[in-house]
XYZ file of C-alpha atoms in Angstrom:
211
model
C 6.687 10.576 -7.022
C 3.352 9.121 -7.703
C 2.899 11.017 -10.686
C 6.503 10.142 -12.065
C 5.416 6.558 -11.372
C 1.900 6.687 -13.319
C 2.232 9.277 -15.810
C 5.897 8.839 -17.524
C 7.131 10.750 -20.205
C 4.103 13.363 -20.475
C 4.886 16.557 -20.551
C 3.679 18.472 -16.749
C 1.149 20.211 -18.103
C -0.962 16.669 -19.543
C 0.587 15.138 -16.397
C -1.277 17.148 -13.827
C -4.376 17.412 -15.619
C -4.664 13.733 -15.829
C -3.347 13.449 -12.199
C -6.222 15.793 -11.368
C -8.772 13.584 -12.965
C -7.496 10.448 -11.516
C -7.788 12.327 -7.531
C -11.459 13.346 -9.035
C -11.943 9.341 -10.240
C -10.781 8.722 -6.936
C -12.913 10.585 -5.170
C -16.080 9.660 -6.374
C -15.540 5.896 -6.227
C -14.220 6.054 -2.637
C -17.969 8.348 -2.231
C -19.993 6.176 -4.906
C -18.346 3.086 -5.804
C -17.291 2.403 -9.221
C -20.289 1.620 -10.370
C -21.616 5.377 -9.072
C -18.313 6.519 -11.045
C -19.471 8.228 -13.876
C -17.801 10.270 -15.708
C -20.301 13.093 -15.746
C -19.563 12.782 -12.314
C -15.599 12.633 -12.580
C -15.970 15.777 -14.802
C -18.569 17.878 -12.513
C -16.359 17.749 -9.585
C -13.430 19.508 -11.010
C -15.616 21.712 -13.463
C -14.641 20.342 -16.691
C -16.656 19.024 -19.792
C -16.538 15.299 -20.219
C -15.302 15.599 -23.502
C -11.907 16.780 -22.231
C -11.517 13.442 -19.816
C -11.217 11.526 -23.456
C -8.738 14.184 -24.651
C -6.491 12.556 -22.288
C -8.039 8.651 -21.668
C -8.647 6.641 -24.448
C -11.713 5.247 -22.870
C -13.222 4.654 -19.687
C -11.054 1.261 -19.323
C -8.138 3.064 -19.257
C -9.443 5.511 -16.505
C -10.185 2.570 -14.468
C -6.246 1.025 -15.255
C -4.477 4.180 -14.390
C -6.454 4.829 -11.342
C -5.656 1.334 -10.279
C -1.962 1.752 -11.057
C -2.719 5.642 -9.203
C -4.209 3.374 -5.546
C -1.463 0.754 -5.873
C 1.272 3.377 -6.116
C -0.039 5.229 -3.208
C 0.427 1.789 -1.291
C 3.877 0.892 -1.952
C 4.955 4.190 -1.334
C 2.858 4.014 2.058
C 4.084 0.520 2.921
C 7.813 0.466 3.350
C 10.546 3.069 4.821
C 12.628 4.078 1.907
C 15.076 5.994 4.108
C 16.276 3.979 6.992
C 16.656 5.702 10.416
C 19.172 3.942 12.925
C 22.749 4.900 14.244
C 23.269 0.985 14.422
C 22.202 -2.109 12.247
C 19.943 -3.042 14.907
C 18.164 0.489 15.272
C 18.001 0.357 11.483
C 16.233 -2.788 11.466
C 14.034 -1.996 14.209
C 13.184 1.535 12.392
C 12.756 -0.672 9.230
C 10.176 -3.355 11.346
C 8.147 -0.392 13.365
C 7.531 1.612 10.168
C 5.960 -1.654 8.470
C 3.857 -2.155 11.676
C 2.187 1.026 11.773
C 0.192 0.133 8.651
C 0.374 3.430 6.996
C -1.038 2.490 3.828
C -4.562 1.959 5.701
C -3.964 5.789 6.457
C -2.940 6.540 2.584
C -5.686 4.678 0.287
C -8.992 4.059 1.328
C -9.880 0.502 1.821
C -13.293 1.006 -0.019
C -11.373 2.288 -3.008
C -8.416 -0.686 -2.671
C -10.797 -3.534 -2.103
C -12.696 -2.465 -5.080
C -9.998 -2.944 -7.402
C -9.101 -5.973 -5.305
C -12.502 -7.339 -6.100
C -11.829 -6.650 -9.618
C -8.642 -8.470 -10.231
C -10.673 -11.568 -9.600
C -11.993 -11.252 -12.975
C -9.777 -9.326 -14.753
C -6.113 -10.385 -15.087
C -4.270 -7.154 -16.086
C -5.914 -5.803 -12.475
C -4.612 -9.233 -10.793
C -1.083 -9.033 -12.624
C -0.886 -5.123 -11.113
C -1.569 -6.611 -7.724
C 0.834 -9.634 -7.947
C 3.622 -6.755 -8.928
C 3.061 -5.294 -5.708
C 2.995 -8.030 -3.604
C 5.793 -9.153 -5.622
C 7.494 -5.971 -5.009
C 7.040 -6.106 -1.399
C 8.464 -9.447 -0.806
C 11.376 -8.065 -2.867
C 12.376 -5.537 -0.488
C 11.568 -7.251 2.922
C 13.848 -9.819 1.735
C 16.671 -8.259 0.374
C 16.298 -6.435 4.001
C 16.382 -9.734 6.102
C 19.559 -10.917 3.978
C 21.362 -7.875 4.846
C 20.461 -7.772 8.672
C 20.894 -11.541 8.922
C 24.268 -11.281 7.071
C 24.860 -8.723 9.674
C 24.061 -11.573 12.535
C 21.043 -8.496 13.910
C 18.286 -11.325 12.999
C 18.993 -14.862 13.120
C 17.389 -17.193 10.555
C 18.142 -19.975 8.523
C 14.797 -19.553 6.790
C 14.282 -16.102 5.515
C 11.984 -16.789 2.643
C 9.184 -18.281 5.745
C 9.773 -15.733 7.734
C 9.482 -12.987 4.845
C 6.169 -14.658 4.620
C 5.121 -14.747 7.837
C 5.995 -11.239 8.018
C 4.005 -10.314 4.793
C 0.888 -12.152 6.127
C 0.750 -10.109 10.180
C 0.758 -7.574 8.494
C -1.694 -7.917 5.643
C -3.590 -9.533 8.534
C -3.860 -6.821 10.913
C -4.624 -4.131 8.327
C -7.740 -5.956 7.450
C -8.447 -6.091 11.241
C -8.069 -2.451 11.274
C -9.987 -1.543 7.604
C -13.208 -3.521 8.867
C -13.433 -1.949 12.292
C -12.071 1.124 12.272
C -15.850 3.027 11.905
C -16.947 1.054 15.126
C -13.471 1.447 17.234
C -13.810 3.719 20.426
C -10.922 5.081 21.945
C -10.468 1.906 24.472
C -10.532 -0.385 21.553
C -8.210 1.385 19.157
C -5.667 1.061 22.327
C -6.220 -2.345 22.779
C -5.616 -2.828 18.882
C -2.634 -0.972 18.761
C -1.756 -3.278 22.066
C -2.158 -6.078 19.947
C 0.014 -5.028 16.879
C 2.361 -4.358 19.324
C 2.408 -7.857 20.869
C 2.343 -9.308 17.145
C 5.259 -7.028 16.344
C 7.293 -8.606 19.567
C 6.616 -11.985 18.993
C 7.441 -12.028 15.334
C 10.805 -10.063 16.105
C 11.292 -13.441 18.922
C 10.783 -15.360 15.941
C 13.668 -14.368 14.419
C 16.004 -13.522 16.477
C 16.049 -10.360 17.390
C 17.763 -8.849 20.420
């Protein structure tokens, strides 16, 4: 799916070589940063010249563009439950709100990888416009979610778009909570953060309703 999503109409052949350069681009920035990220570097880890890189990237520019749109599709495909488990609308939507709590896009992309690009769309807009789609996209769906479950009478709000919101910013919340400790978390305190998420997860599902 990811490569459908970044590579397009290429044929397979150009679409996982340039896949496998992007997971080698990849690599060595989540190891050496982007600035480390040469692409001598990118090259000598799959065992390829450099030359070939530019037989399929224009330039180094668009390395850096597709790996971004490579790191972004790994999190929206991370983020959300496409397929909806549940007998009933309300074990549907509590499937839907348990999947977004386990924060399985911390698990997917490296946060040393994502923040860099993160960094990065501070100064460049095409970077920031990639990362407003996604937020974009995300909003999309836990909306169009919330109208069908509160339609449904499973949530009760008369304020979805806040509560969409609120929703987006827990959990954006707690996965920087769990990024920028998870090298120092022992056992005890990866319970008592998972403790917490769960008590977040509660108390938001209070907030609207939920029964």
């Amino acid at each position: 799916m990811i490569e459908c999503s970044i590579m397009g109409g290429l044929n397979m052949s150009t679409n996982e070589k340039k896949l496998e350069i992007l997971q080698s681009f990849y690599e060595t920035v989540k190891e050496e940063g982007m600035e480390g990220a040469s692409v001598a570097k990118i090259a000598k880890r799959i065992g390829i010249p450099q030359s070939l890189i530019f037989h399929y990237f224009s330039s180094k520019q668009e390395m850096i563009y597709e790996l971004c749109d490579y790191v972004l599709a790994k999190c929206r495909e991370s983020y959300f439950p496409y397929n909806i488990d549940g007998e009933s609308e309300r074990e549907r939507f509590k499937y839907f709100i348990d999947e977004l709590f386990k924060l399985k896009a911390n698990k997917e992309v490296n946060a040393g990888v994502f923040y860099t690009f993160f960094n990065m769309s501070f100064r460049n807009l095409i970077i920031m416009n990639k990362f407003h789609d996604m937020y974009q996209s995300y909003r999309n769906v836990v909306t169009e979610q919330f109208r069908y479950f509160n339609e449904k009478e499973v949530i009760r709000t008369e304020d979805i778009g806040y509560n969409v919101d609120c929703l987006l910013a827990i959990i954006e919340g707690l996965s920087v909570i769990d990024t920028t400790s998870v090298i120092k978390k022992t056992s005890e305190e990866e319970k008592k953060f998972w403790d917490f998420v769960e008590k977040m997860k509660n108390d938001f599902l209070d907030q609207i309703g939920f029964k």
